[in-house]
CSV table of C-alpha atoms and ligand atoms in Angstrom, one decimal:
chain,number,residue,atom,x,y,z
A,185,UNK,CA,90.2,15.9,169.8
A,186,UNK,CA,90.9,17.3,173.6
A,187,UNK,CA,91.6,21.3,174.1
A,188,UNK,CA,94.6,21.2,176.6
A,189,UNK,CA,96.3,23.6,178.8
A,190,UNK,CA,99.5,24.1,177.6
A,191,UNK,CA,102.6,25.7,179.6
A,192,UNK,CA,103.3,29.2,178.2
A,193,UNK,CA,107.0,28.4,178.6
A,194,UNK,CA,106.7,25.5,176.9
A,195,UNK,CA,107.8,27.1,173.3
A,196,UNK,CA,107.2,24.6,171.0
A,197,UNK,CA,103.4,24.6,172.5
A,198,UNK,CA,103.2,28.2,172.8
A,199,UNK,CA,104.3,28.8,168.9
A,200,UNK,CA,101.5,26.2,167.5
A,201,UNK,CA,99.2,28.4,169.8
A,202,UNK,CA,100.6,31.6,168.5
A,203,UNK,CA,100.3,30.6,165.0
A,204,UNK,CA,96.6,29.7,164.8
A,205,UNK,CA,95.7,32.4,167.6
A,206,UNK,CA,97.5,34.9,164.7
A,207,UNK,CA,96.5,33.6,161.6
A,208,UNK,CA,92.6,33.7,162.9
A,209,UNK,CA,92.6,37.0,164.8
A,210,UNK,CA,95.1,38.9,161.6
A,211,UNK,CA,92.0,38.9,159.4
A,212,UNK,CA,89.7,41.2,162.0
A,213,UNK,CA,92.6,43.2,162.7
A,214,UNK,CA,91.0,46.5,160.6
A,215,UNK,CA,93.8,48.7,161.1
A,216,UNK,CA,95.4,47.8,164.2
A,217,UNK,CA,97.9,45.9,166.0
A,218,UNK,CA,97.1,43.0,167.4
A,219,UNK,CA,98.3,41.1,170.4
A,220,UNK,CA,101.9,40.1,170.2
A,221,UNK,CA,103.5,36.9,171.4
A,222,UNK,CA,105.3,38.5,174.5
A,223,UNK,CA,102.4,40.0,175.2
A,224,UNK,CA,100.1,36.6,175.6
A,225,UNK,CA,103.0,34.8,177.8
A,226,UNK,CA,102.8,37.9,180.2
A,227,UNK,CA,98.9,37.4,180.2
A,228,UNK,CA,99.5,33.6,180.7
A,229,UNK,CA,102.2,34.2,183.7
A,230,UNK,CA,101.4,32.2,186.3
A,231,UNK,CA,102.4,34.9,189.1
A,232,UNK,CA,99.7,37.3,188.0
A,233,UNK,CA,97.0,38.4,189.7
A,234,UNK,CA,95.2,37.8,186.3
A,235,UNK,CA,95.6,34.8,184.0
A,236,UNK,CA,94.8,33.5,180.9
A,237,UNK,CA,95.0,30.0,180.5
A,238,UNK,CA,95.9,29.0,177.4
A,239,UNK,CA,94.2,26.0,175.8
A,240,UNK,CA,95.3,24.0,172.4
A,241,UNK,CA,93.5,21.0,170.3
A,242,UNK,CA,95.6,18.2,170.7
A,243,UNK,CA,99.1,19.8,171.6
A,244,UNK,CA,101.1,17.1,170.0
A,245,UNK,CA,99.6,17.9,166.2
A,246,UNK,CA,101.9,20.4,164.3
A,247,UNK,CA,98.9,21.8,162.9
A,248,UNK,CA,96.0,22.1,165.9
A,249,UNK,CA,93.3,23.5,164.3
A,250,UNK,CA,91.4,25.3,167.6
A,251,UNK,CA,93.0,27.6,170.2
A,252,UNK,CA,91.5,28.9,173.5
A,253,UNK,CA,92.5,31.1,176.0
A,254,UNK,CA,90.0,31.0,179.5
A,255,UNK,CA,90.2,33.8,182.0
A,256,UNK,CA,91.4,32.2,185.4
A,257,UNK,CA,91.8,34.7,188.0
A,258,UNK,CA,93.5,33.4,190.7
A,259,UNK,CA,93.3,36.0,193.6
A,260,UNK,CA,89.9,35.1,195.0
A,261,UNK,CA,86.3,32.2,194.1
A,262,UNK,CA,84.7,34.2,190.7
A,263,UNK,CA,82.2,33.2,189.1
A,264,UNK,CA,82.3,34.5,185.6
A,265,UNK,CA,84.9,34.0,183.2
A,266,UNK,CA,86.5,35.1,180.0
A,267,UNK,CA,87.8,33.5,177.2
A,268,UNK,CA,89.3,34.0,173.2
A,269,UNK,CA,88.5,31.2,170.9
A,270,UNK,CA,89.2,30.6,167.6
A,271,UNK,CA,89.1,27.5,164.8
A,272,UNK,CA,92.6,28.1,162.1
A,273,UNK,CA,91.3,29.6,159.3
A,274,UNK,CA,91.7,26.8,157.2
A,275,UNK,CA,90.0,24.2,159.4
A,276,UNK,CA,86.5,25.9,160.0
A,277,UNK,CA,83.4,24.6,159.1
A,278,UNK,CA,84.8,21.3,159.8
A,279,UNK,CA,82.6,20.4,163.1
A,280,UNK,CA,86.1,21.0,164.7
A,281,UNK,CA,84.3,24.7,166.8
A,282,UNK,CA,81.3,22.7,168.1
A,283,UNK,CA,83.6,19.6,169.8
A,284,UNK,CA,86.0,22.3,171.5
A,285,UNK,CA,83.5,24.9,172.5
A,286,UNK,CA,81.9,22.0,174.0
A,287,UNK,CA,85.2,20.9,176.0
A,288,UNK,CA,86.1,25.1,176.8
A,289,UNK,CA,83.1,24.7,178.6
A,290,UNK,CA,84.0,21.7,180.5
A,291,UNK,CA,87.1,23.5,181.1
A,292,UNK,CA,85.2,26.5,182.7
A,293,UNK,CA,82.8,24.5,184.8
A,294,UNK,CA,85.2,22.3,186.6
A,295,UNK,CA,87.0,25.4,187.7
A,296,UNK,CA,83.8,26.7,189.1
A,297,UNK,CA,82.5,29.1,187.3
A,298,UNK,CA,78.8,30.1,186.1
A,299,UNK,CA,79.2,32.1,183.0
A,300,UNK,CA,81.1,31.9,180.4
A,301,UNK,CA,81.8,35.1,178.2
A,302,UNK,CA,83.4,34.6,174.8
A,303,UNK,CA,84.6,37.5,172.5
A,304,UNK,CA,84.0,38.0,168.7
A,305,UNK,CA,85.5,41.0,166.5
A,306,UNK,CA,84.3,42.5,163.2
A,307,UNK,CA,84.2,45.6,161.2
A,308,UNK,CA,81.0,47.6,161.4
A,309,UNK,CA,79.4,46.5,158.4
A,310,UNK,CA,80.0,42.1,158.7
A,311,UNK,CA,77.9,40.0,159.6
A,312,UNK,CA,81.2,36.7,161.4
A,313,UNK,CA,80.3,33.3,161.3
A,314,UNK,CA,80.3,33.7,165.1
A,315,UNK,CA,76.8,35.1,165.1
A,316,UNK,CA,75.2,31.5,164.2
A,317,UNK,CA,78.3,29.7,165.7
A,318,UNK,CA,77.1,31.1,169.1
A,319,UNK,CA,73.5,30.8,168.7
A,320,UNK,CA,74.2,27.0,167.8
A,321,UNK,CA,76.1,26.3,171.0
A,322,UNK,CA,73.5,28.3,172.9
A,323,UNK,CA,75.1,31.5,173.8
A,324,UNK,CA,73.7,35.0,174.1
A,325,UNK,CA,74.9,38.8,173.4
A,326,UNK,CA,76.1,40.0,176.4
A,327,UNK,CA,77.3,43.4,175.1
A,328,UNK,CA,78.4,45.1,172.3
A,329,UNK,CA,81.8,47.0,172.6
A,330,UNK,CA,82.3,49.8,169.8
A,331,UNK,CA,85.4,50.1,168.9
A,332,UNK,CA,86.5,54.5,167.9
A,333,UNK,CA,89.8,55.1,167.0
A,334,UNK,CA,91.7,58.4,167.0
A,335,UNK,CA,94.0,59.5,164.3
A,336,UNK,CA,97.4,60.9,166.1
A,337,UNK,CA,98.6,63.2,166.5
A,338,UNK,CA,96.0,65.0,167.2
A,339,UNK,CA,95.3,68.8,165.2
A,340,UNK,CA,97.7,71.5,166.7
A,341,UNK,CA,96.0,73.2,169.2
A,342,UNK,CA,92.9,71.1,170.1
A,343,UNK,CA,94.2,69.2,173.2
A,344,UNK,CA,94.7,72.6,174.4
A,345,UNK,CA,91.4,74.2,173.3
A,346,UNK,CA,89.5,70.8,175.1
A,347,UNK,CA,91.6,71.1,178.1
A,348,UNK,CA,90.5,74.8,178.6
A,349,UNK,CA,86.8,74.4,178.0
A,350,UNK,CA,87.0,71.3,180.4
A,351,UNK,CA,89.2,72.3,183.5
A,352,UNK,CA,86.4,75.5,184.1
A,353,UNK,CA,84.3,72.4,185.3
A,354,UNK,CA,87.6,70.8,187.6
A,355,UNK,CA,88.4,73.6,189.8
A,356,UNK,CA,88.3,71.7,192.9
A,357,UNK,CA,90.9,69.1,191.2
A,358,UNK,CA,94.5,68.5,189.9
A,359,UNK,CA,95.4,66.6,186.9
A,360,UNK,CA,98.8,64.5,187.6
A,361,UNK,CA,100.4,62.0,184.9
A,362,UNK,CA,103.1,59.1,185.8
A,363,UNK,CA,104.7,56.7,183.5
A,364,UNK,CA,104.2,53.5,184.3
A,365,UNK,CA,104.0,53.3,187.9
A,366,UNK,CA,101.4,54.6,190.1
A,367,UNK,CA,103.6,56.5,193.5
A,368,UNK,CA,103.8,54.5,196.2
A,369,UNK,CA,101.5,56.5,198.3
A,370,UNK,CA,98.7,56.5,196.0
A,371,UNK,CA,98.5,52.5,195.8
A,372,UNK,CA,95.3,51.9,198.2
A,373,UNK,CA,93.7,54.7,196.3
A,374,UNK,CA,94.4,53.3,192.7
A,375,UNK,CA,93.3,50.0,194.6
A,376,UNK,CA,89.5,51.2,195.9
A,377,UNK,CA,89.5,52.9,192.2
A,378,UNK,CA,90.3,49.4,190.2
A,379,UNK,CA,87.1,48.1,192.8
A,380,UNK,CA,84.8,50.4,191.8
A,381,UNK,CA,85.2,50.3,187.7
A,382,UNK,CA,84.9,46.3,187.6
A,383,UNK,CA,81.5,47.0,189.6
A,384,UNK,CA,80.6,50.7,187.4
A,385,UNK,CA,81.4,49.7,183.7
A,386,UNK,CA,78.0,49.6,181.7
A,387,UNK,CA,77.1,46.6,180.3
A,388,UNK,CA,73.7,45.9,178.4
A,389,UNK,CA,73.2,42.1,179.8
A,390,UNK,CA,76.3,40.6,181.7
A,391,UNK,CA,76.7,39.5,185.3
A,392,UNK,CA,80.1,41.4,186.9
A,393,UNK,CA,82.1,40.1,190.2
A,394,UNK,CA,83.1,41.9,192.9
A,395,UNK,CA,86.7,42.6,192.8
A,396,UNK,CA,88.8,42.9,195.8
A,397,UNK,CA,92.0,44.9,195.0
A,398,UNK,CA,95.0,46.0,197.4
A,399,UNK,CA,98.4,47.7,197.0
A,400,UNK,CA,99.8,44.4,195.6
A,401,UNK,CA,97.2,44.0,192.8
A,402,UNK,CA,98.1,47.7,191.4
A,403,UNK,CA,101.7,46.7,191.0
A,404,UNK,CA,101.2,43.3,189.8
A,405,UNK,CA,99.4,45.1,186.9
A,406,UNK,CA,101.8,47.2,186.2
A,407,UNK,CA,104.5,45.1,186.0
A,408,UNK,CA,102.1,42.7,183.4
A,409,UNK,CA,102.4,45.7,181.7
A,410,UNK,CA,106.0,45.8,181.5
A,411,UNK,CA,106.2,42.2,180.6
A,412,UNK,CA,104.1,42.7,177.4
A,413,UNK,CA,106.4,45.3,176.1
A,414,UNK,CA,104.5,47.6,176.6
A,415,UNK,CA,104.4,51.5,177.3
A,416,UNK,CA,101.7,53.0,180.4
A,417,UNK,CA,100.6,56.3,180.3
A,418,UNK,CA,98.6,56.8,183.7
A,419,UNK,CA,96.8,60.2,184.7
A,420,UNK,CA,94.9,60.6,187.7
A,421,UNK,CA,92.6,63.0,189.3
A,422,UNK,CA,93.5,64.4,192.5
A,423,UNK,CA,91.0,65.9,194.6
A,424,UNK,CA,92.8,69.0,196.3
A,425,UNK,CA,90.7,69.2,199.6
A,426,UNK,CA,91.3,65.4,200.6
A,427,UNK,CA,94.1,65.4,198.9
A,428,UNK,CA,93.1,62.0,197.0
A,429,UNK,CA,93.1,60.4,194.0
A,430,UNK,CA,89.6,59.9,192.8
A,431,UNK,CA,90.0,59.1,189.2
A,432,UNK,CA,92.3,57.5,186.4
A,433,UNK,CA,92.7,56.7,182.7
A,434,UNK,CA,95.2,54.3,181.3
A,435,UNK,CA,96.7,54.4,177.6
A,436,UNK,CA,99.4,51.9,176.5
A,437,UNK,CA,101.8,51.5,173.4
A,438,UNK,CA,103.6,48.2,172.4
A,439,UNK,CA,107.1,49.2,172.1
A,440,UNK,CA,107.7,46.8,168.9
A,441,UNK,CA,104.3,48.5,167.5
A,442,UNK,CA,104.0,51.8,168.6
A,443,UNK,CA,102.3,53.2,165.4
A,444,UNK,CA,98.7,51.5,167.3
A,445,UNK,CA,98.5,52.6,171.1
A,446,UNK,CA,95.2,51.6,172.8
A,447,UNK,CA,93.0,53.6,175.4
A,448,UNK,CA,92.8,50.9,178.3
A,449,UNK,CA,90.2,51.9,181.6
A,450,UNK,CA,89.3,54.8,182.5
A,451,UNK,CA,87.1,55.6,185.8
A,452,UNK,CA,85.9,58.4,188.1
A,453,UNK,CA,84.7,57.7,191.7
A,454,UNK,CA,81.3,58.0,192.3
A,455,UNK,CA,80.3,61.3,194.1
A,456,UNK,CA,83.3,63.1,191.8
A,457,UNK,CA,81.5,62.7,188.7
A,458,UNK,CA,80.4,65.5,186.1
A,459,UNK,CA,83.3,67.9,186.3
A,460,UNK,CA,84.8,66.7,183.0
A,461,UNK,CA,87.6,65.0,185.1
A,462,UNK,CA,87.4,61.5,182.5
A,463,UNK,CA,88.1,64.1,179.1
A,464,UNK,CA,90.4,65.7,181.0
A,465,UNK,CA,92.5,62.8,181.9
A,466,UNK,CA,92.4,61.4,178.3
A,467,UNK,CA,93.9,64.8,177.1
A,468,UNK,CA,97.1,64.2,179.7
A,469,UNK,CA,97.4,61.1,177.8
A,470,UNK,CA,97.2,61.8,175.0
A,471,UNK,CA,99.5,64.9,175.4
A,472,UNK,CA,102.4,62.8,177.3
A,473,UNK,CA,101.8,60.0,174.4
A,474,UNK,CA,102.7,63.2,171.9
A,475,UNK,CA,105.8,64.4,173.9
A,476,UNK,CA,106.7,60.7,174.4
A,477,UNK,CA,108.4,60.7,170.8
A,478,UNK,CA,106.7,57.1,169.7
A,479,UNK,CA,105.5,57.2,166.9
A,480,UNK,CA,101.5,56.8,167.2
A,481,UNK,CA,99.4,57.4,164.7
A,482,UNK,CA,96.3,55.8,166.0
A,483,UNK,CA,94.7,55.7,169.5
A,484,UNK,CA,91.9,52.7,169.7
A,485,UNK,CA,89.4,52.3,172.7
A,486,UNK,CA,86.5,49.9,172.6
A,487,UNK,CA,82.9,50.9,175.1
A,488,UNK,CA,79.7,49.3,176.0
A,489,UNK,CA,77.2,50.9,173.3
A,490,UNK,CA,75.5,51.5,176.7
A,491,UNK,CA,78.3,53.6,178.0
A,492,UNK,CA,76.8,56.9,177.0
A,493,UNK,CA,79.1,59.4,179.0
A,494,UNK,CA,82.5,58.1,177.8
A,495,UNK,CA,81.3,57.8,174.6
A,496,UNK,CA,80.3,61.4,174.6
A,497,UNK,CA,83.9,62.5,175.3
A,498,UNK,CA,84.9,59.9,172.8
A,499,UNK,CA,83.0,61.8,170.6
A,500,UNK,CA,84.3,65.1,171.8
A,501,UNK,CA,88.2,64.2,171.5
A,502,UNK,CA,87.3,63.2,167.9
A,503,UNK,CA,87.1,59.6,167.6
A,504,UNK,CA,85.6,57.7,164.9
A,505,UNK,CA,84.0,54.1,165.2
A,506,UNK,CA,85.0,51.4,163.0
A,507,UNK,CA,84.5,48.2,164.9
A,508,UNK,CA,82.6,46.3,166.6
A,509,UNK,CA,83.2,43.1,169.7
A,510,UNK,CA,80.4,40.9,170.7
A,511,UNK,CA,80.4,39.5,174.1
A,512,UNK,CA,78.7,36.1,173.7
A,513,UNK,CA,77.6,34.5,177.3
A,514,UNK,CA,76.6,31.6,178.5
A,515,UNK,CA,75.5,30.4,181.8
A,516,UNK,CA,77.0,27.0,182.4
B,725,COA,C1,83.1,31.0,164.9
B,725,COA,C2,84.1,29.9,164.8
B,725,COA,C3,84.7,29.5,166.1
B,725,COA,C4,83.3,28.6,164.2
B,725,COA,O1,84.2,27.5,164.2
B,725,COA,P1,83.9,26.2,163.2
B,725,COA,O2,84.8,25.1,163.6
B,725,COA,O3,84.0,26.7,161.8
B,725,COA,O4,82.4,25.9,163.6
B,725,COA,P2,81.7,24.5,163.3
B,725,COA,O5,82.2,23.9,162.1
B,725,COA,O6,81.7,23.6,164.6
B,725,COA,O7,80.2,25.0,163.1
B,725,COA,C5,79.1,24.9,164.0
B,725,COA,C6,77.9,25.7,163.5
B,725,COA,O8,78.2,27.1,163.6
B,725,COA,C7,77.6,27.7,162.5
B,725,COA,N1,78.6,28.3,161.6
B,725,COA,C8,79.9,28.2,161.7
B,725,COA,N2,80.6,28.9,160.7
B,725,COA,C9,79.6,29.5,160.0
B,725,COA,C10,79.6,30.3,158.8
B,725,COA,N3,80.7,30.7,158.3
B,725,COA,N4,78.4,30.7,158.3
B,725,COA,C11,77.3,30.4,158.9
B,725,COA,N5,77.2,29.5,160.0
B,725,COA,C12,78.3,29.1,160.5
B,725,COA,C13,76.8,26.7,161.7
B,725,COA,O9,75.5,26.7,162.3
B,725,COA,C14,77.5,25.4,162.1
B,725,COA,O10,76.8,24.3,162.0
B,725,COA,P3,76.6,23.5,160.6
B,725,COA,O11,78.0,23.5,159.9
B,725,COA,O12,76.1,22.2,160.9
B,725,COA,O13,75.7,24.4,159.8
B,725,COA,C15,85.2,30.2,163.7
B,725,COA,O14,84.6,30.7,162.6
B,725,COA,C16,86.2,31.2,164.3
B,725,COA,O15,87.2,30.8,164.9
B,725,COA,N6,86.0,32.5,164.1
B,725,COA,C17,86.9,33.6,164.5
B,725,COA,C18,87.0,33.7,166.0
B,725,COA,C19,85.6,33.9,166.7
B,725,COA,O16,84.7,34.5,166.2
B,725,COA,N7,85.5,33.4,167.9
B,725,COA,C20,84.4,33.6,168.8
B,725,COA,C21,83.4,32.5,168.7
B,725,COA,S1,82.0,32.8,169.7
């Protein structure tokens, strides 16, 4: 058995991937949509600043029962990488996990890079097969992501009540919202922002790389995001005295799926922290997503269990947690 790259343009290859990435990832779902196939060939677009390999078990057999997906970004030498993987439902327990793991690793090291980070999903309460899978093929938790969703739309009147208590801490700030695009102006400061979070995001035990970012990077982004199908909802934080942006939040809807949207990052610049600028944002979100006319009825966001402050306006907002997402690591 050999896991392959396959060519995301390449549809026979890229439905035999879909199928068994589907059929294994449909029963952690709890409640929410999950990716959709125009969404994994815009992650797998060769052009992007970011992209996900995709990898197959034998890409000739109808029926392959292991599918992979390996982080490969290709702006600049990293050293960790990121990766899906997942045995068909009704092939596990075969052996079949062990053999590819064994080769996604191969996979990983010959491109260079020193860690390996796999993710696993599952409701609060389970106990996946991926906790002794992991151990076996000697990886280790990396971080535990809790996953909160929010029911939408949201009760009348406590965006509002929220943004009032918050903005008395934001004086020295202006909230702005854009859909989809970030102005042209604003690109090198959305750039040294998208820096910072890679380096800031808590994590309990993982190793980060520096990111360098420019004007191009912001847009490439964005138009991945337009790619997918997907809606962006983008607030920033504009510091009036400098007259900069020195914070954002992103939320994004699948336009075939709109009833699930999903909180993506949200940062604020060091030295601009504490004035309730990160709730704030969230509220414009959330606020434009309600005027938008889709029709959401669940906002989803995952966090390091370590990251106590977003959390706390998680918490605040209303959010309730119902999953969990294991990063498994490895050092190759
Ligand atoms: C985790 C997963 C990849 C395992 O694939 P698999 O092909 O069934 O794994 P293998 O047959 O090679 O099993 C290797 C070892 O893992 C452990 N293991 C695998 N499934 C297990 C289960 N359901 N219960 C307990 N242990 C299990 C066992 O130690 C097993 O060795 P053994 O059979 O000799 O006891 C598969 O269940 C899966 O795709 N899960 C959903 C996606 C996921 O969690 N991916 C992240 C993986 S880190």
């Amino acid at each position: 058995m050999a896991l392959v790259v396959i060519d995301r343009d390449d549809d026979a290859a890229f439905d035999r991937w879909f199928d068994v990435f589907d059929r294994s990832t449909k029963e952690k779902l709890h409640q929410r949509a999950g990716w959709r196939p125009s969404e994994w060939r815009a992650r797998s677009n060769p052009n992007d600043a970011v992209i996900y390999w995709l990898l197959l078990a034998d890409d000739q057999d109808p029926e392959p029962g292991v599918v992979a997906a390996l982080e490969v970004v290709a702006r600049e030498a990293m050293t960790t990488t990121r990766a899906e993987f997942h045995v068909d439902p009704r092939r596990r327990r075969q052996g079949l996990g062990s053999v590819a793991m064994a080769q996604l690793e191969a996979h990983a090291r010959e491109r260079g890079f020193r860690q390996l980070v796999v993710f696993a999903e599952e409701a609060s309460e389970e106990h996946g097969a991926h906790h002794d899978f992991a151990a076996k093929a000697g990886f280790v938790v990396g971080d535990v992501q809790v996953r909160r969703d929010l029911v939408m739309p949201r009760p009348p009147g406590q965006l509002q009540t929220l943004w009032d208590q918050w903005l008395i801490f934001a004086a020295d700030y202006e909230i702005v919202t854009f859909l989809g695009q970030t102005p042209a102006n604003r690109l090198d400061e959305r750039a040294r922002l998208g820096e910072q979070i890679v380096a800031d995001i808590p994590h309990s035990d993982l190793e980060v790389d520096e990111e360098h970012w420019d004007a191009a990077t912001v847009r490439h982004r964005e138009s991945n995001v337009v790619e997918m199908g997907r809606r962006l909802f983008l607030s920033y934080a504009r510091h009036i005295a400098t007259d900069t942006f020195v914070a954002f939040s992103e939320l994004t809807v699948s336009e075939e799926i709109p009833d699930f949207a999903y909180q993506w990052d949200t940062m604020v610049a060091r030295g601009h922290r504490g004035h309730r600028l990160g709730g704030l944002m969230k509220v414009a979100n959330l606020r434009a997503l309600e005027a938008s006319g889709l029709a959401t009825r669940q906002v989803s966001t995952f966090n390091s269990a370590t990251n106590v402050n977003m959390i706390a306006v998680n918490d605040a907002l209303g959010c309730v947690v119902t999953e969990r997402r294991f990063l498994w690591r490895k050092n190759l």
